[in-house]
Amino acid sequence: MTSQSQGIQQLLQAEKRAKDKLEEAKKRKGKRLKQAKEEATAEIDHYRLQREKEFRNKETNVMGSQGNLSAKIEEQTTEAIRNLTSSYHRNMESMMKKLLSTICDISPEIHPNFRPAF
C-alpha cells in the first residue's frame, strides 16, 4: 500500500511540475508576444518617420518651384493692376463727358408706337 501511495504522490508531484512548467511557458509566451509587439511598434514608428522625412523632402522640392510660380503670378497681377489704373485715369475724363452729355442733352421725341386717341 505504501508503494501505491508513493506512486500516487509521485504522479501528483509530476502533475504539479508539469502544471508549473505550463504556467511558466505561458508567461514566457506572453512576455515574448509583448516584446514582439513593442518591436513591431518601434519598427513601424521608424518606417513612418522615414517616409514622412522623404515626403517632406519631396514637398519642399515641389513647393520651392511653386514659390517661384507664385512670385511670377504676383508680379503679373501687380502689372495688370497698374495697367488698369493708368487706363482708368486716361479715360475717366472722356467717359464722364460722354455720360453727362447723354444724360443732359435730351431731345424729346414721340415714340413710334404712340397713337393719338382721336
mmCIF file of N, CA, C and O in Angstrom, residues 2-3 8 10-11 15 21 24 27-28 33 41 43 50 52 54-55 62 65-66 68 71 73 79 83 88 106 108 118:
data_model
loop_
_atom_site.group_PDB
_atom_site.id
_atom_site.type_symbol
_atom_site.label_atom_id
_atom_site.label_comp_id
_atom_site.label_asym_id
_atom_site.label_seq_id
_atom_site.Cartn_x
_atom_site.Cartn_y
_atom_site.Cartn_z
ATOM 1 N N THR A 2 1.943 1.220 0.713
ATOM 2 C CA THR A 2 2.831 2.383 0.744
ATOM 3 C C THR A 2 3.446 2.636 -0.615
ATOM 4 O O THR A 2 3.664 3.784 -0.995
ATOM 5 N N SER A 3 3.717 1.583 -1.345
ATOM 6 C CA SER A 3 4.286 1.795 -2.679
ATOM 7 C C SER A 3 3.249 2.417 -3.594
ATOM 8 O O SER A 3 3.574 3.214 -4.476
ATOM 9 N N ILE A 8 1.290 7.395 -6.172
ATOM 10 C CA ILE A 8 0.299 8.461 -6.349
ATOM 11 C C ILE A 8 0.935 9.817 -6.040
ATOM 12 O O ILE A 8 0.711 10.802 -6.755
ATOM 13 N N GLN A 10 4.058 10.586 -6.307
ATOM 14 C CA GLN A 10 4.972 10.919 -7.413
ATOM 15 C C GLN A 10 4.181 11.445 -8.616
ATOM 16 O O GLN A 10 4.595 12.396 -9.278
ATOM 17 N N LEU A 11 3.049 10.826 -8.892
ATOM 18 C CA LEU A 11 2.209 11.283 -10.001
ATOM 19 C C LEU A 11 1.678 12.700 -9.735
ATOM 20 O O LEU A 11 1.661 13.558 -10.628
ATOM 21 N N GLU A 15 2.540 15.893 -11.888
ATOM 22 C CA GLU A 15 1.468 16.713 -12.438
ATOM 23 C C GLU A 15 1.655 18.179 -12.042
ATOM 24 O O GLU A 15 1.483 19.091 -12.854
ATOM 25 N N LYS A 21 5.373 24.125 -15.190
ATOM 26 C CA LYS A 21 6.080 24.351 -16.460
ATOM 27 C C LYS A 21 5.146 24.986 -17.486
ATOM 28 O O LYS A 21 5.557 25.863 -18.253
ATOM 29 N N GLU A 24 4.708 28.593 -16.559
ATOM 30 C CA GLU A 24 5.944 29.313 -16.901
ATOM 31 C C GLU A 24 6.038 29.535 -18.416
ATOM 32 O O GLU A 24 6.407 30.620 -18.879
ATOM 33 N N LYS A 27 3.688 32.284 -19.376
ATOM 34 C CA LYS A 27 4.252 33.586 -19.019
ATOM 35 C C LYS A 27 5.326 34.002 -20.024
ATOM 36 O O LYS A 27 5.372 35.157 -20.450
ATOM 37 N N ARG A 28 6.197 33.055 -20.395
ATOM 38 C CA ARG A 28 7.252 33.364 -21.380
ATOM 39 C C ARG A 28 6.636 33.740 -22.720
ATOM 40 O O ARG A 28 7.085 34.665 -23.385
ATOM 41 N N LEU A 33 5.294 37.754 -26.706
ATOM 42 C CA LEU A 33 4.308 38.450 -27.531
ATOM 43 C C LEU A 33 4.348 39.960 -27.275
ATOM 44 O O LEU A 33 4.290 40.769 -28.207
ATOM 45 N N THR A 41 5.998 47.855 -33.069
ATOM 46 C CA THR A 41 5.614 49.258 -32.933
ATOM 47 C C THR A 41 6.815 50.164 -33.195
ATOM 48 O O THR A 41 6.688 51.175 -33.899
ATOM 49 N N GLU A 43 9.439 49.453 -34.990
ATOM 50 C CA GLU A 43 9.768 49.365 -36.414
ATOM 51 C C GLU A 43 8.794 50.185 -37.256
ATOM 52 O O GLU A 43 9.198 50.889 -38.194
ATOM 53 N N GLN A 50 10.696 57.714 -41.399
ATOM 54 C CA GLN A 50 11.484 57.710 -42.637
ATOM 55 C C GLN A 50 10.623 58.181 -43.817
ATOM 56 O O GLN A 50 11.054 59.019 -44.610
ATOM 57 N N GLU A 52 7.857 59.987 -43.698
ATOM 58 C CA GLU A 52 7.500 61.387 -43.516
ATOM 59 C C GLU A 52 8.656 62.298 -43.918
ATOM 60 O O GLU A 52 8.437 63.354 -44.512
ATOM 61 N N GLU A 54 10.967 61.609 -46.174
ATOM 62 C CA GLU A 54 11.003 61.590 -47.638
ATOM 63 C C GLU A 54 9.891 62.476 -48.208
ATOM 64 O O GLU A 54 10.113 63.217 -49.168
ATOM 65 N N PHE A 55 8.706 62.408 -47.608
ATOM 66 C CA PHE A 55 7.582 63.229 -48.066
ATOM 67 C C PHE A 55 7.899 64.714 -47.922
ATOM 68 O O PHE A 55 7.635 65.502 -48.821
ATOM 69 N N VAL A 62 8.818 70.436 -54.423
ATOM 70 C CA VAL A 62 7.667 70.886 -55.198
ATOM 71 C C VAL A 62 7.254 72.291 -54.782
ATOM 72 O O VAL A 62 6.989 73.142 -55.628
ATOM 73 N N SER A 65 9.429 75.163 -56.189
ATOM 74 C CA SER A 65 9.110 75.583 -57.555
ATOM 75 C C SER A 65 7.775 76.310 -57.585
ATOM 76 O O SER A 65 7.571 77.221 -58.370
ATOM 77 N N GLN A 66 6.845 75.958 -56.711
ATOM 78 C CA GLN A 66 5.577 76.669 -56.635
ATOM 79 C C GLN A 66 5.780 78.059 -56.063
ATOM 80 O O GLN A 66 5.070 78.983 -56.421
ATOM 81 N N ASN A 68 8.329 79.987 -56.657
ATOM 82 C CA ASN A 68 8.743 80.802 -57.799
ATOM 83 C C ASN A 68 7.541 81.128 -58.670
ATOM 84 O O ASN A 68 7.420 82.246 -59.178
ATOM 85 N N ALA A 71 5.442 83.834 -57.114
ATOM 86 C CA ALA A 71 6.077 85.147 -57.246
ATOM 87 C C ALA A 71 5.827 85.720 -58.637
ATOM 88 O O ALA A 71 5.536 86.914 -58.785
ATOM 89 N N ILE A 73 3.256 85.006 -60.607
ATOM 90 C CA ILE A 73 1.832 85.352 -60.676
ATOM 91 C C ILE A 73 1.580 86.674 -59.950
ATOM 92 O O ILE A 73 0.836 87.526 -60.441
ATOM 93 N N GLU A 79 1.317 94.087 -62.251
ATOM 94 C CA GLU A 79 1.438 94.769 -63.542
ATOM 95 C C GLU A 79 0.053 95.013 -64.150
ATOM 96 O O GLU A 79 -0.224 96.101 -64.668
ATOM 97 N N ASN A 83 -1.690 98.631 -65.044
ATOM 98 C CA ASN A 83 -2.225 98.952 -66.373
ATOM 99 C C ASN A 83 -3.680 99.416 -66.294
ATOM 100 O O ASN A 83 -4.067 100.377 -66.945
ATOM 101 N N TYR A 88 -7.690 103.697 -66.443
ATOM 102 C CA TYR A 88 -8.801 104.378 -65.778
ATOM 103 C C TYR A 88 -8.558 105.884 -65.750
ATOM 104 O O TYR A 88 -9.431 106.675 -66.101
ATOM 105 N N ILE A 106 -31.091 116.122 -73.783
ATOM 106 C CA ILE A 106 -32.306 115.358 -74.039
ATOM 107 C C ILE A 106 -33.012 115.968 -75.243
ATOM 108 O O ILE A 106 -33.221 117.174 -75.322
ATOM 109 N N PRO A 108 -36.545 115.581 -76.887
ATOM 110 C CA PRO A 108 -37.854 114.933 -76.736
ATOM 111 C C PRO A 108 -38.415 114.510 -78.087
ATOM 112 O O PRO A 108 -38.372 115.243 -79.052
ATOM 113 N N PHE A 118 -57.971 109.918 -81.215
ATOM 114 C CA PHE A 118 -58.850 110.900 -81.859
ATOM 115 C C PHE A 118 -60.225 110.397 -81.964
ATOM 116 O O PHE A 118 -60.676 109.443 -82.297
#
